[in-house]
Short mmCIF file of C-alpha atoms in Angstrom, two decimals:
data_model
loop_
_atom_site.label_atom_id
_atom_site.label_comp_id
_atom_site.label_asym_id
_atom_site.label_seq_id
_atom_site.Cartn_x
_atom_site.Cartn_y
_atom_site.Cartn_z
CA MET A 1 -10.59 -78.53 -8.87
CA ASN A 2 -8.39 -79.66 -11.79
CA ARG A 3 -4.95 -78.29 -12.67
CA TYR A 4 -6.22 -76.35 -15.67
CA THR A 5 -8.79 -74.43 -13.61
CA LEU A 6 -6.21 -73.74 -10.91
CA ALA A 7 -3.77 -72.37 -13.50
CA ALA A 8 -6.45 -70.12 -15.01
CA ARG A 9 -7.39 -68.79 -11.57
CA GLU A 10 -3.79 -68.13 -10.57
CA ILE A 11 -3.02 -65.91 -13.57
CA ARG A 12 -6.32 -64.07 -13.04
CA LYS A 13 -6.06 -63.39 -9.32
CA SER A 14 -6.96 -59.86 -8.24
CA LEU A 15 -4.39 -57.10 -8.06
CA PRO A 16 -2.86 -56.60 -4.60
CA PRO A 17 -3.76 -53.38 -2.71
CA GLU A 18 -0.58 -51.67 -3.94
CA PRO A 19 0.27 -53.36 -7.24
CA GLY A 20 3.75 -53.15 -8.70
CA LEU A 21 4.55 -52.98 -12.39
CA ARG A 22 4.80 -56.77 -12.65
CA ASP A 23 1.24 -57.05 -11.31
CA ILE A 24 0.03 -54.50 -13.84
CA VAL A 25 1.85 -56.32 -16.66
CA ARG A 26 0.08 -59.52 -15.58
CA PHE A 27 -3.25 -57.75 -16.06
CA ALA A 28 -2.04 -56.42 -19.43
CA SER A 29 -1.28 -60.00 -20.53
CA LEU A 30 -4.92 -60.98 -19.94
CA ALA A 31 -5.91 -58.90 -22.97
CA ALA A 32 -7.67 -60.31 -26.00
CA ASN A 33 -5.35 -61.56 -28.75
CA SER A 34 -5.53 -63.60 -31.90
CA HIS A 35 -5.49 -67.41 -31.35
CA ASN A 36 -4.23 -66.66 -27.80
CA THR A 37 -0.75 -66.41 -29.30
CA GLN A 38 0.13 -63.65 -26.79
CA PRO A 39 2.40 -61.90 -29.34
CA TRP A 40 3.94 -59.42 -26.93
CA LYS A 41 6.95 -58.69 -24.78
CA PHE A 42 7.10 -56.14 -21.98
CA LEU A 43 10.19 -54.07 -21.18
CA ILE A 44 9.89 -52.49 -17.72
CA ASN A 45 11.87 -49.45 -16.62
CA GLU A 46 11.42 -47.41 -13.46
CA ASP A 47 8.44 -45.41 -14.71
CA THR A 48 7.75 -46.73 -18.21
CA VAL A 49 6.59 -49.95 -19.80
CA ASN A 50 7.34 -50.71 -23.46
CA ILE A 51 5.07 -53.22 -25.20
CA LEU A 52 7.03 -54.87 -28.01
CA PRO A 53 5.81 -57.15 -30.81
CA ASP A 54 6.92 -60.77 -30.63
CA PHE A 55 7.02 -61.82 -34.26
CA LEU A 56 7.93 -65.39 -33.30
CA ARG A 57 4.26 -65.63 -32.27
CA SER A 58 2.83 -64.24 -35.49
CA THR A 59 0.22 -66.10 -37.55
CA PRO A 60 1.18 -65.50 -41.19
CA ALA A 61 -1.64 -67.52 -42.76
CA VAL A 62 -4.50 -65.65 -41.09
CA ASP A 63 -2.58 -62.42 -40.45
CA PRO A 64 0.02 -61.93 -43.20
CA ASP A 65 0.62 -58.21 -42.51
CA ASP A 66 0.61 -58.49 -38.68
CA HIS A 67 -2.65 -56.55 -38.52
CA HIS A 68 -4.09 -58.77 -35.77
CA LEU A 69 -0.76 -58.77 -33.95
CA TYR A 70 -0.77 -55.00 -33.58
CA ILE A 71 -4.43 -54.99 -32.57
CA SER A 72 -3.45 -57.47 -29.85
CA LEU A 73 -0.72 -55.09 -28.67
CA GLY A 74 -3.33 -52.34 -28.49
CA CYS A 75 -5.54 -54.57 -26.36
CA ALA A 76 -2.65 -55.21 -23.97
CA ALA A 77 -1.89 -51.49 -23.83
CA GLU A 78 -5.46 -50.66 -22.87
CA ASN A 79 -5.47 -53.29 -20.13
CA LEU A 80 -2.20 -51.88 -18.79
CA VAL A 81 -3.56 -48.32 -18.85
CA VAL A 82 -6.79 -49.34 -17.11
CA ALA A 83 -4.99 -51.34 -14.41
CA ALA A 84 -2.47 -48.54 -13.85
CA ARG A 85 -5.16 -45.89 -13.50
CA ALA A 86 -7.13 -48.08 -11.12
CA SER A 87 -4.03 -48.24 -8.90
CA GLY A 88 -3.70 -44.44 -8.78
CA ARG A 89 -1.21 -43.92 -11.60
CA SER A 90 -1.37 -41.50 -14.50
CA THR A 91 -0.53 -42.80 -17.98
CA GLU A 92 0.78 -41.32 -21.22
CA THR A 93 0.80 -43.66 -24.21
CA THR A 94 2.89 -43.10 -27.33
CA THR A 95 4.01 -45.22 -30.27
CA HIS A 96 7.56 -45.42 -31.61
CA ARG A 97 9.67 -47.27 -34.19
CA ASP A 98 12.72 -49.31 -33.29
CA GLU A 99 15.91 -49.56 -35.35
CA ALA A 100 14.32 -52.22 -37.56
CA GLY A 101 11.33 -50.00 -38.23
CA ASP A 102 8.93 -52.06 -36.12
CA THR A 103 6.29 -50.21 -34.12
CA PHE A 104 6.13 -50.54 -30.35
CA ILE A 105 4.14 -48.89 -27.56
CA ARG A 106 5.56 -46.88 -24.67
CA ILE A 107 3.45 -46.13 -21.59
CA ALA A 108 4.86 -43.56 -19.17
CA LEU A 109 3.52 -43.81 -15.63
CA GLY A 110 3.23 -41.18 -12.93
CA GLU A 111 1.13 -40.27 -9.93
CA GLY A 112 -2.57 -39.76 -10.54
CA GLU A 113 -6.09 -40.24 -9.27
CA VAL A 114 -7.80 -43.61 -8.96
CA THR A 115 -10.06 -44.14 -12.00
CA ASP A 116 -11.33 -46.98 -14.22
CA THR A 117 -11.86 -49.32 -11.26
CA MET A 118 -14.96 -50.92 -12.81
CA LEU A 119 -13.07 -51.76 -15.99
CA SER A 120 -10.01 -52.94 -14.07
CA ASP A 121 -12.18 -55.32 -12.05
CA ALA A 122 -13.47 -56.72 -15.36
CA ILE A 123 -9.99 -57.56 -16.71
CA PRO A 124 -9.63 -61.01 -15.08
CA LYS A 125 -13.24 -61.89 -15.97
CA ARG A 126 -13.11 -60.91 -19.65
CA GLN A 127 -13.06 -63.77 -22.15
CA SER A 128 -13.98 -64.55 -25.72
CA THR A 129 -17.12 -66.60 -25.11
CA ARG A 130 -17.37 -68.95 -28.10
CA SER A 131 -20.84 -70.35 -27.45
CA GLU A 132 -24.51 -69.63 -28.06
CA TYR A 133 -25.96 -66.70 -26.14
CA ASP A 134 -29.54 -66.34 -24.90
CA GLY A 135 -30.90 -64.27 -27.80
CA THR A 136 -32.18 -61.34 -25.74
CA THR A 137 -31.78 -57.74 -26.82
CA LEU A 138 -29.86 -55.09 -24.91
CA SER A 139 -31.37 -51.96 -23.45
CA ASP A 140 -30.62 -48.55 -24.95
CA ALA A 141 -28.69 -47.72 -21.78
CA GLU A 142 -26.45 -50.80 -22.21
CA LEU A 143 -25.82 -50.01 -25.88
CA ASP A 144 -24.97 -46.42 -24.96
CA GLN A 145 -22.44 -47.60 -22.36
CA LEU A 146 -20.80 -49.94 -24.88
CA ALA A 147 -20.64 -47.19 -27.49
CA GLU A 148 -19.16 -44.73 -25.01
CA ALA A 149 -16.49 -47.24 -24.01
CA ALA A 150 -15.53 -47.90 -27.64
CA THR A 151 -15.33 -44.22 -28.58
CA ARG A 152 -11.76 -43.29 -29.39
CA GLU A 153 -10.12 -40.77 -31.69
CA GLY A 154 -8.86 -42.45 -34.84
CA VAL A 155 -11.35 -45.34 -34.68
CA HIS A 156 -14.90 -45.63 -35.98
CA PHE A 157 -17.27 -48.45 -35.16
CA HIS A 158 -20.53 -49.74 -36.59
CA LEU A 159 -22.99 -51.08 -34.00
CA ILE A 160 -25.45 -53.44 -35.70
CA THR A 161 -28.53 -54.70 -33.85
CA GLN A 162 -31.23 -54.91 -36.56
CA ARG A 163 -31.94 -58.54 -37.35
CA MET A 164 -32.14 -57.96 -41.10
CA LYS A 165 -28.66 -56.39 -41.08
CA LEU A 166 -27.33 -59.18 -38.88
CA ASP A 167 -28.65 -61.76 -41.33
CA GLN A 168 -26.89 -59.92 -44.15
CA ALA A 169 -23.67 -59.83 -42.14
CA LEU A 170 -23.99 -63.57 -41.53
CA GLU A 171 -23.73 -64.23 -45.26
CA PHE A 172 -20.36 -62.49 -45.39
CA ILE A 173 -19.22 -64.31 -42.25
CA GLN A 174 -20.18 -67.70 -43.66
CA VAL A 175 -18.61 -67.04 -47.07
CA GLY A 176 -15.42 -65.84 -45.39
CA ASN A 177 -15.37 -68.91 -43.18
CA ALA A 178 -15.77 -71.20 -46.18
CA ALA A 179 -12.87 -69.47 -47.93
CA GLN A 180 -10.67 -69.97 -44.88
CA MET A 181 -11.62 -73.62 -44.54
CA ASP A 182 -10.64 -74.15 -48.18
CA ASP A 183 -7.15 -72.78 -47.41
CA PRO A 184 -4.83 -75.58 -46.17
CA ALA A 185 -2.36 -73.05 -44.74
CA PHE A 186 -5.10 -71.47 -42.62
CA VAL A 187 -6.32 -74.84 -41.34
CA ASP A 188 -2.78 -76.04 -40.55
CA GLU A 189 -1.98 -72.83 -38.69
CA LEU A 190 -5.22 -72.96 -36.71
CA LYS A 191 -4.54 -76.58 -35.78
CA SER A 192 -1.01 -75.69 -34.64
CA TRP A 193 -2.44 -73.29 -32.05
CA ILE A 194 -5.07 -75.67 -30.67
CA ARG A 195 -4.07 -77.29 -27.37
CA PHE A 196 -5.95 -80.56 -27.46
CA SER A 197 -4.92 -81.94 -24.05
CA SER A 198 -5.03 -80.25 -20.66
CA LYS A 199 -1.41 -81.31 -20.13
CA THR A 200 -0.22 -79.42 -23.22
CA SER A 201 -2.47 -76.45 -22.41
CA ILE A 202 -0.88 -76.11 -18.98
CA GLU A 203 2.67 -76.65 -20.24
CA LYS A 204 2.44 -74.08 -23.04
CA ALA A 205 -0.10 -71.72 -21.37
CA ASP A 206 -1.07 -70.31 -24.76
CA GLY A 207 -3.17 -71.19 -27.77
CA LEU A 208 -6.77 -72.31 -28.02
CA SER A 209 -7.40 -74.82 -25.26
CA ALA A 210 -10.21 -77.34 -25.62
CA PRO A 211 -12.12 -76.13 -22.52
CA SER A 212 -12.10 -72.48 -23.60
CA THR A 213 -13.57 -73.40 -26.99
CA GLY A 214 -16.30 -75.62 -25.56
CA ASN A 215 -14.68 -78.92 -26.54
CA PRO A 216 -13.54 -81.83 -24.39
CA SER A 217 -9.84 -82.37 -23.85
CA SER A 218 -8.31 -85.28 -25.72
CA PRO A 219 -4.88 -86.91 -25.99
CA ASP A 220 -2.49 -85.03 -28.24
CA TRP A 221 -2.29 -87.95 -30.65
CA LEU A 222 -6.08 -88.18 -30.96
CA GLY A 223 -7.06 -84.49 -31.00
CA PRO A 224 -5.79 -83.67 -34.51
CA ILE A 225 -7.54 -86.74 -35.90
CA VAL A 226 -10.87 -85.79 -34.31
CA PHE A 227 -10.37 -82.20 -35.46
CA GLY A 228 -9.95 -83.39 -39.03
CA PHE A 229 -13.27 -85.22 -38.91
CA ALA A 230 -15.21 -82.58 -36.94
CA PHE A 231 -13.98 -79.40 -38.64
CA ARG A 232 -16.35 -79.52 -41.60
CA LYS A 233 -17.78 -76.66 -43.60
CA LYS A 234 -21.43 -77.64 -43.18
CA ALA A 235 -21.16 -77.94 -39.41
CA GLU A 236 -19.20 -74.69 -39.03
CA THR A 237 -21.65 -72.81 -41.25
CA ALA A 238 -24.56 -73.97 -39.10
CA LYS A 239 -22.71 -73.12 -35.89
CA LEU A 240 -22.00 -69.58 -37.08
CA ALA A 241 -25.70 -69.10 -37.84
CA ARG A 242 -26.67 -70.29 -34.35
CA HIS A 243 -24.07 -68.10 -32.70
CA LEU A 244 -25.12 -64.92 -34.47
CA ALA A 245 -28.85 -65.65 -34.13
CA SER A 246 -28.35 -65.94 -30.36
CA SER A 247 -26.41 -62.66 -30.14
CA ALA A 248 -27.79 -59.20 -29.45
CA GLY A 249 -25.66 -57.58 -32.12
CA LEU A 250 -22.37 -57.08 -33.93
CA VAL A 251 -19.83 -54.31 -33.71
CA VAL A 252 -17.33 -53.65 -36.50
CA PHE A 253 -14.24 -51.55 -35.75
CA VAL A 254 -12.50 -49.48 -38.45
CA ALA A 255 -9.23 -47.56 -38.05
CA ASP A 256 -8.82 -44.18 -39.71
CA ASP A 257 -5.24 -45.16 -40.63
CA GLU A 258 -4.27 -48.54 -42.07
CA THR A 259 -0.98 -48.60 -40.18
CA PRO A 260 0.33 -50.38 -37.07
CA GLU A 261 -0.50 -47.21 -35.12
CA GLY A 262 -4.06 -47.31 -36.43
CA TRP A 263 -4.41 -51.00 -35.60
CA ILE A 264 -3.11 -50.39 -32.08
CA ASN A 265 -5.85 -47.78 -31.72
CA VAL A 266 -8.45 -50.34 -32.81
CA GLY A 267 -7.15 -52.76 -30.19
CA ARG A 268 -7.51 -50.14 -27.47
CA SER A 269 -11.04 -49.24 -28.59
CA PHE A 270 -12.13 -52.88 -28.78
CA GLU A 271 -10.56 -53.85 -25.45
CA ARG A 272 -12.36 -51.04 -23.65
CA PHE A 273 -15.61 -52.15 -25.33
CA ALA A 274 -14.94 -55.72 -24.20
CA LEU A 275 -14.19 -54.68 -20.63
CA MET A 276 -17.38 -52.63 -20.44
CA ALA A 277 -19.35 -55.56 -21.84
CA THR A 278 -17.83 -57.80 -19.17
CA ALA A 279 -18.60 -55.25 -16.44
CA LEU A 280 -22.24 -55.22 -17.63
CA GLY A 281 -22.43 -59.02 -17.45
CA LEU A 282 -22.33 -59.45 -21.24
CA CYS A 283 -20.35 -61.80 -23.47
CA HIS A 284 -18.49 -61.22 -26.71
CA ALA A 285 -16.60 -63.22 -29.34
CA HIS A 286 -14.93 -62.51 -32.66
CA MET A 287 -16.44 -63.29 -36.07
CA ASN A 288 -13.55 -61.96 -38.15
CA MET A 289 -13.96 -64.24 -41.16
CA PRO A 290 -15.07 -61.54 -43.66
CA ILE A 291 -12.08 -59.35 -42.82
CA GLU A 292 -9.51 -62.17 -42.64
CA ALA A 293 -10.51 -63.62 -46.03
CA ALA A 294 -8.98 -61.02 -48.35
CA SER A 295 -11.27 -61.98 -51.24
CA ILE A 296 -14.37 -61.16 -49.16
CA ARG A 297 -13.13 -58.03 -47.39
CA PRO A 298 -13.81 -55.43 -50.16
CA GLU A 299 -17.44 -56.48 -50.56
CA PHE A 300 -17.93 -56.53 -46.81
CA ALA A 301 -16.51 -53.01 -46.61
CA LYS A 302 -18.84 -51.89 -49.39
CA TRP A 303 -21.81 -53.37 -47.52
CA LEU A 304 -20.76 -51.45 -44.41
CA GLY A 305 -20.67 -48.23 -46.43
CA ILE A 306 -16.89 -47.82 -46.19
CA GLU A 307 -15.88 -48.89 -49.70
CA GLY A 308 -12.13 -48.64 -50.21
CA ARG A 309 -11.36 -48.84 -46.50
CA ARG A 310 -10.45 -51.82 -44.34
CA PRO A 311 -12.73 -53.09 -41.57
CA ASP A 312 -10.53 -54.31 -38.73
CA LEU A 313 -12.58 -56.40 -36.29
CA VAL A 314 -16.02 -58.02 -36.26
CA VAL A 315 -17.32 -58.88 -32.79
CA ARG A 316 -20.65 -60.30 -31.66
CA PHE A 317 -22.06 -59.58 -28.22
CA GLY A 318 -24.99 -60.55 -26.01
CA ARG A 319 -25.99 -62.30 -22.83
CA GLY A 320 -24.63 -65.75 -22.15
CA GLU A 321 -22.94 -68.03 -19.68
CA PRO A 322 -19.16 -67.81 -19.21
CA MET A 323 -16.97 -70.65 -20.43
CA PRO A 324 -13.72 -71.98 -18.94
CA MET A 325 -11.00 -69.33 -19.09
CA SER A 326 -8.02 -69.50 -21.42
CA LEU A 327 -4.52 -69.60 -19.98
CA ARG A 328 -1.67 -67.10 -20.13
CA ARG A 329 2.08 -67.52 -19.83
CA PRO A 330 3.59 -66.56 -16.47
CA VAL A 331 4.47 -62.89 -16.23
CA GLU A 332 8.17 -63.85 -16.00
CA ASP A 333 7.95 -65.27 -19.51
CA VAL A 334 6.66 -62.06 -21.11
CA ILE A 335 8.98 -59.57 -19.40
CA VAL A 336 12.31 -58.99 -21.16
CA ALA A 337 15.47 -57.39 -19.80
#
């Protein structure tokens, strides 16, 4: 077993029988997040955990208003809540503003009943599976379980499984992707978060590693050159079509409030959806191009029937084979005094 696989397994090991707060924070850090930037810090007190934004890990080209960053914090909060409840703790989650006006999350912990064990068990298995799926449809029972998991006050979602609607969505996804690929700042930022070699992946323990994106590792000097030749609009357009055609459906999440608090809510809703999908043996991956490309977003919203509002996440789902896991920084690196 190579060093990369060992590192991925170590950070994803099961919770001990009586997990402490550091163990629960480790599970929180396994949450979905944009570009695997892991834009969070955790402040642990005796019976509370604060989840703080780490703006040094922001992605201004793709996420100029920190929308994705706050969704990522919401994902981490939901993982923390699920893991805490599975260990017999109660949770109360609130949002606050610090002296600079930045939003953060506070989770108060107490004694409670053991719940959410199925979702907690899914946390170390969840991944963004960036590959083709098998093209099969889901049962009504599976779709109902996914919808129930995603249901959250302050968040609406659109579950799309009709092939005609998926084909229409693909057009927006492809146009959004083309707009991003025409933006040098977007391409440079994406490249800066790709970890081309296993050595760099292990050292940094963040970003988009080659194995987790279905690509072979390469030397750091060679990877950017190969990326420049391989990252072409025609090839990416065709890949997006294959990926969506092989998926069972799309889900689009929309916050009631276009605020950091609303985006945190979206993250919590999506993460619970993703954990349920994982528990059911399903895969998921983001197709956020039509919401990240600002020029495409209004027309995409109009197509969804939410003209004037902002769609927040676009996620495909279906049955597929898992890929190599991404890495995470050690828990010591994300806990602050």
